[in-house]
mmCIF file of C-alpha atoms in Angstrom:
data_model
loop_
_atom_site.group_PDB
_atom_site.id
_atom_site.type_symbol
_atom_site.label_atom_id
_atom_site.label_comp_id
_atom_site.label_asym_id
_atom_site.label_seq_id
_atom_site.Cartn_x
_atom_site.Cartn_y
_atom_site.Cartn_z
ATOM 1 C CA MET E 1 0.000 0.000 0.000
ATOM 2 C CA VAL E 2 1.108 3.520 -0.697
ATOM 3 C CA MET E 3 0.678 4.364 3.001
ATOM 4 C CA ASP E 4 3.404 1.834 3.872
ATOM 5 C CA ALA E 5 5.745 3.324 1.276
ATOM 6 C CA ILE E 6 5.144 6.803 2.717
ATOM 7 C CA VAL E 7 5.966 5.599 6.240
ATOM 8 C CA ARG E 8 9.142 3.847 5.021
ATOM 9 C CA GLN E 9 10.191 6.964 3.102
ATOM 10 C CA ALA E 10 9.378 9.393 5.935
ATOM 11 C CA THR E 11 11.207 7.309 8.557
ATOM 12 C CA ASP E 12 14.198 6.363 6.351
ATOM 13 C CA GLY E 13 13.121 2.735 6.658
ATOM 14 C CA ARG E 14 13.035 2.666 10.471
ATOM 15 C CA GLN E 15 9.312 1.978 10.362
ATOM 16 C CA HIS E 16 7.613 -0.035 7.619
ATOM 17 C CA TYR E 17 3.942 0.765 8.131
ATOM 18 C CA ASP E 18 1.461 2.721 10.208
ATOM 19 C CA PRO E 19 0.488 0.278 12.973
ATOM 20 C CA SER E 20 -3.309 0.055 13.013
ATOM 21 C CA GLY E 21 -3.459 3.379 11.161
ATOM 22 C CA SER E 22 -2.649 5.282 14.344
ATOM 23 C CA ILE E 23 -0.505 7.933 12.617
ATOM 24 C CA ALA E 24 -3.126 8.587 9.924
ATOM 25 C CA ALA E 25 -5.805 8.801 12.610
ATOM 26 C CA GLN E 26 -4.012 11.863 14.019
ATOM 27 C CA GLY E 27 -4.083 13.694 10.680
ATOM 28 C CA LYS E 28 -6.613 15.646 8.659
ATOM 29 C CA VAL E 29 -7.518 14.525 5.125
ATOM 30 C CA ASP E 30 -6.746 16.979 2.326
ATOM 31 C CA GLN E 31 -9.814 16.202 0.195
ATOM 32 C CA ARG E 32 -8.568 18.312 -2.725
ATOM 33 C CA LEU E 33 -5.368 16.239 -2.926
ATOM 34 C CA VAL E 34 -7.468 13.056 -2.801
ATOM 35 C CA GLU E 35 -9.549 14.346 -5.731
ATOM 36 C CA LEU E 36 -6.393 15.256 -7.691
ATOM 37 C CA CYS E 37 -5.026 11.745 -7.192
ATOM 38 C CA LEU E 38 -8.345 10.189 -8.207
ATOM 39 C CA GLU E 39 -7.979 11.809 -11.639
ATOM 40 C CA ASP E 40 -5.473 9.040 -12.446
ATOM 41 C CA GLU E 41 -6.768 7.184 -15.503
ATOM 42 C CA TYR E 42 -6.255 3.788 -13.830
ATOM 43 C CA PHE E 43 -9.162 4.378 -11.460
ATOM 44 C CA LYS E 44 -11.531 4.913 -14.387
ATOM 45 C CA ARG E 45 -10.537 1.750 -16.267
ATOM 46 C CA ILE E 46 -13.098 -1.036 -16.375
ATOM 47 C CA PRO E 47 -12.118 -4.301 -14.650
ATOM 48 C CA PRO E 48 -10.538 -6.717 -14.922
ATOM 49 C CA LYS E 49 -7.442 -4.750 -14.060
ATOM 50 C CA SER E 50 -4.522 -5.167 -11.743
ATOM 51 C CA THR E 51 -1.648 -3.092 -10.504
ATOM 52 C CA GLY E 52 0.592 -2.911 -7.499
ATOM 53 C CA ARG E 53 3.891 -1.544 -6.303
ATOM 54 C CA GLU E 54 5.163 -1.108 -9.863
ATOM 55 C CA VAL E 55 2.701 1.798 -10.258
ATOM 56 C CA TYR E 56 1.610 2.706 -6.720
ATOM 57 C CA GLY E 57 4.751 1.900 -4.742
ATOM 58 C CA ALA E 58 7.780 3.897 -3.626
ATOM 59 C CA ALA E 59 7.952 6.246 -6.635
ATOM 60 C CA TYR E 60 4.247 7.076 -6.330
ATOM 61 C CA ALA E 61 4.680 7.622 -2.578
ATOM 62 C CA VAL E 62 7.500 10.114 -3.260
ATOM 63 C CA ARG E 63 5.289 12.017 -5.743
ATOM 64 C CA LEU E 64 2.395 12.027 -3.269
ATOM 65 C CA MET E 65 4.705 13.245 -0.499
ATOM 66 C CA GLU E 66 5.981 16.028 -2.782
ATOM 67 C CA MET E 67 2.406 17.124 -3.521
ATOM 68 C CA ALA E 68 1.615 16.975 0.201
ATOM 69 C CA ALA E 69 4.714 19.023 1.072
ATOM 70 C CA ALA E 70 3.710 21.640 -1.526
ATOM 71 C CA ARG E 71 0.403 21.868 0.359
ATOM 72 C CA SER E 72 2.238 22.079 3.744
ATOM 73 C CA LEU E 73 0.790 18.798 5.013
ATOM 74 C CA SER E 74 2.308 17.079 8.042
ATOM 75 C CA LEU E 75 3.199 13.383 7.943
ATOM 76 C CA GLU E 76 -0.038 12.681 9.810
ATOM 77 C CA ASP E 77 -2.073 14.679 7.271
ATOM 78 C CA THR E 78 -0.237 13.013 4.379
ATOM 79 C CA LEU E 79 -0.990 9.547 5.761
ATOM 80 C CA ALA E 80 -4.616 10.466 6.484
ATOM 81 C CA THR E 81 -4.911 11.680 2.888
ATOM 82 C CA ALA E 82 -3.245 8.556 1.436
ATOM 83 C CA THR E 83 -5.463 6.339 3.596
ATOM 84 C CA CYS E 84 -8.537 8.237 2.439
ATOM 85 C CA LEU E 85 -7.382 7.870 -1.182
ATOM 86 C CA THR E 86 -7.081 4.110 -0.711
ATOM 87 C CA ALA E 87 -10.519 3.862 0.904
ATOM 88 C CA GLU E 88 -12.066 6.032 -1.791
ATOM 89 C CA THR E 89 -10.615 3.939 -4.643
ATOM 90 C CA ILE E 90 -11.977 0.754 -3.069
ATOM 91 C CA VAL E 91 -15.455 2.140 -2.478
ATOM 92 C CA ARG E 92 -15.649 3.838 -5.884
ATOM 93 C CA ALA E 93 -14.736 0.541 -7.555
ATOM 94 C CA VAL E 94 -17.563 -1.164 -5.660
ATOM 95 C CA LYS E 95 -20.045 1.589 -6.552
ATOM 96 C CA ASP E 96 -18.942 1.917 -10.186
ATOM 97 C CA PHE E 97 -18.313 -1.688 -11.171
ATOM 98 C CA ILE E 98 -20.130 -4.020 -8.767
ATOM 99 C CA LEU E 99 -23.333 -2.370 -7.578
ATOM 100 C CA PRO E 100 -24.639 -1.567 -11.065
ATOM 101 C CA LYS E 101 -24.553 -5.312 -11.797
ATOM 102 C CA VAL E 102 -25.335 -7.021 -8.501
ATOM 103 C CA GLN E 103 -26.657 -6.094 -5.077
ATOM 104 C CA ILE E 104 -24.487 -7.033 -2.116
ATOM 105 C CA SER E 105 -25.147 -6.896 1.607
ATOM 106 C CA ALA E 106 -21.565 -7.376 2.780
ATOM 107 C CA MET E 107 -18.058 -6.770 1.519
ATOM 108 C CA LEU E 108 -15.285 -9.029 2.788
ATOM 109 C CA ALA E 109 -11.889 -7.434 3.300
ATOM 110 C CA CYS E 110 -8.624 -9.331 3.561
ATOM 111 C CA GLY E 111 -4.911 -8.656 3.459
ATOM 112 C CA GLY E 112 -2.702 -6.428 5.556
ATOM 113 C CA GLY E 113 -5.020 -3.453 5.281
ATOM 114 C CA THR E 114 -7.530 -5.144 7.571
ATOM 115 C CA SER E 115 -5.252 -4.430 10.536
ATOM 116 C CA ASN E 116 -5.382 -0.699 9.716
ATOM 117 C CA ALA E 117 -8.359 0.454 11.782
ATOM 118 C CA THR E 118 -8.285 3.916 10.189
ATOM 119 C CA LEU E 119 -8.497 2.468 6.675
ATOM 120 C CA MET E 120 -11.273 0.051 7.632
ATOM 121 C CA GLU E 121 -13.275 2.883 9.227
ATOM 122 C CA MET E 122 -12.803 5.125 6.191
ATOM 123 C CA ILE E 123 -14.071 2.332 3.932
ATOM 124 C CA ARG E 124 -17.005 1.694 6.280
ATOM 125 C CA GLN E 125 -17.974 5.394 6.244
ATOM 126 C CA ARG E 126 -17.947 5.542 2.434
ATOM 127 C CA LEU E 127 -19.820 2.324 1.704
ATOM 128 C CA PRO E 128 -23.578 2.547 1.227
ATOM 129 C CA LYS E 129 -25.194 2.113 4.650
ATOM 130 C CA ASP E 130 -26.848 -1.189 3.653
ATOM 131 C CA ILE E 131 -23.469 -2.865 2.960
ATOM 132 C CA ARG E 132 -21.554 -4.311 5.916
ATOM 133 C CA LEU E 133 -17.759 -4.331 5.884
ATOM 134 C CA GLU E 134 -16.461 -7.600 7.300
ATOM 135 C CA ARG E 135 -13.154 -9.435 7.303
ATOM 136 C CA THR E 136 -12.470 -12.857 5.837
ATOM 137 C CA ALA E 137 -11.140 -13.725 9.314
ATOM 138 C CA ASP E 138 -14.723 -13.349 10.566
ATOM 139 C CA TYR E 139 -15.466 -16.445 8.449
ATOM 140 C CA GLY E 140 -12.414 -18.467 9.453
ATOM 141 C CA VAL E 141 -10.144 -17.448 6.567
ATOM 142 C CA PRO E 142 -7.057 -15.615 7.869
ATOM 143 C CA ASP E 143 -6.779 -12.092 6.454
ATOM 144 C CA ASP E 144 -3.352 -12.813 4.955
ATOM 145 C CA ALA E 145 -4.240 -16.226 3.460
ATOM 146 C CA ARG E 146 -6.027 -15.194 0.253
ATOM 147 C CA GLU E 147 -2.997 -15.490 -2.024
ATOM 148 C CA ALA E 148 -1.986 -18.878 -0.634
ATOM 149 C CA ILE E 149 -5.559 -20.136 -0.925
ATOM 150 C CA GLY E 150 -5.798 -18.797 -4.489
ATOM 151 C CA PHE E 151 -2.606 -20.545 -5.572
ATOM 152 C CA ALA E 152 -3.695 -23.754 -3.858
ATOM 153 C CA LEU E 153 -6.987 -23.629 -5.752
ATOM 154 C CA LEU E 154 -5.246 -22.950 -9.080
ATOM 155 C CA GLY E 155 -2.781 -25.772 -8.386
ATOM 156 C CA HIS E 156 -5.550 -28.207 -7.470
ATOM 157 C CA GLU E 157 -7.462 -27.441 -10.657
ATOM 158 C CA ALA E 158 -4.288 -27.903 -12.761
ATOM 159 C CA LEU E 159 -3.560 -31.184 -10.979
ATOM 160 C CA MET E 160 -7.107 -32.362 -11.737
ATOM 161 C CA GLY E 161 -6.621 -31.442 -15.412
ATOM 162 C CA ARG E 162 -9.226 -28.685 -15.362
ATOM 163 C CA THR E 163 -8.848 -25.248 -16.881
ATOM 164 C CA ASN E 164 -7.985 -22.692 -14.245
ATOM 165 C CA THR E 165 -7.927 -19.465 -16.230
ATOM 166 C CA LEU E 166 -10.658 -17.256 -17.639
ATOM 167 C CA PRO E 167 -10.006 -15.440 -20.911
ATOM 168 C CA ALA E 168 -12.034 -12.457 -19.674
ATOM 169 C CA VAL E 169 -9.551 -12.107 -16.802
ATOM 170 C CA THR E 170 -6.245 -13.116 -18.399
ATOM 171 C CA GLY E 171 -6.795 -11.778 -21.905
ATOM 172 C CA ALA E 172 -5.992 -15.223 -23.380
ATOM 173 C CA LYS E 173 -7.836 -16.432 -26.468
ATOM 174 C CA HIS E 174 -9.306 -19.436 -24.621
ATOM 175 C CA ALA E 175 -9.318 -21.087 -21.185
ATOM 176 C CA VAL E 176 -6.226 -23.183 -20.463
ATOM 177 C CA ILE E 177 -4.677 -25.206 -17.688
ATOM 178 C CA SER E 178 -2.148 -22.853 -16.176
ATOM 179 C CA GLY E 179 0.866 -24.253 -14.328
ATOM 180 C CA ASN E 180 2.379 -27.710 -14.000
ATOM 181 C CA LEU E 181 3.461 -30.068 -11.283
ATOM 182 C CA THR E 182 7.216 -30.377 -10.888
ATOM 183 C CA LEU E 183 8.649 -32.883 -8.427
#
């Protein structure tokens, strides 16, 4: 997450993340900076899409910190703003790409962000009131297990000789069995 990269950058690597979002909780969100960041074309693209640290990692954190410094934001304000940006991108994706197609009553969150109470609260506040925000851990699936479970599922399907890719997701011409067993 960009918030982690900001913390690493601001502390010269002495701290790697904002424990439970406590630093961001002390700051004030710069809503105008959030809106400027949301103009990024990626957020408007229709799923399926994927990105990560290669686009929104350390280099993006430095640019965001430079914009925050130009606006005289403290570290706390910068982290509050980055946390708000993250929450806003998640909720906008739900509103723009999920809710027009299907009604949901709960959204399950997983990954490291679930331990960031400030992020979880910001998501909760932005979701439509009739949608609950829950964690996969509430259902017995550890928050950090999604990737391992996903690879196990893909591996099982490959082992069983069943296709485990979707052309609509991968961009392939047809479904294939992805991966192989090497002993």
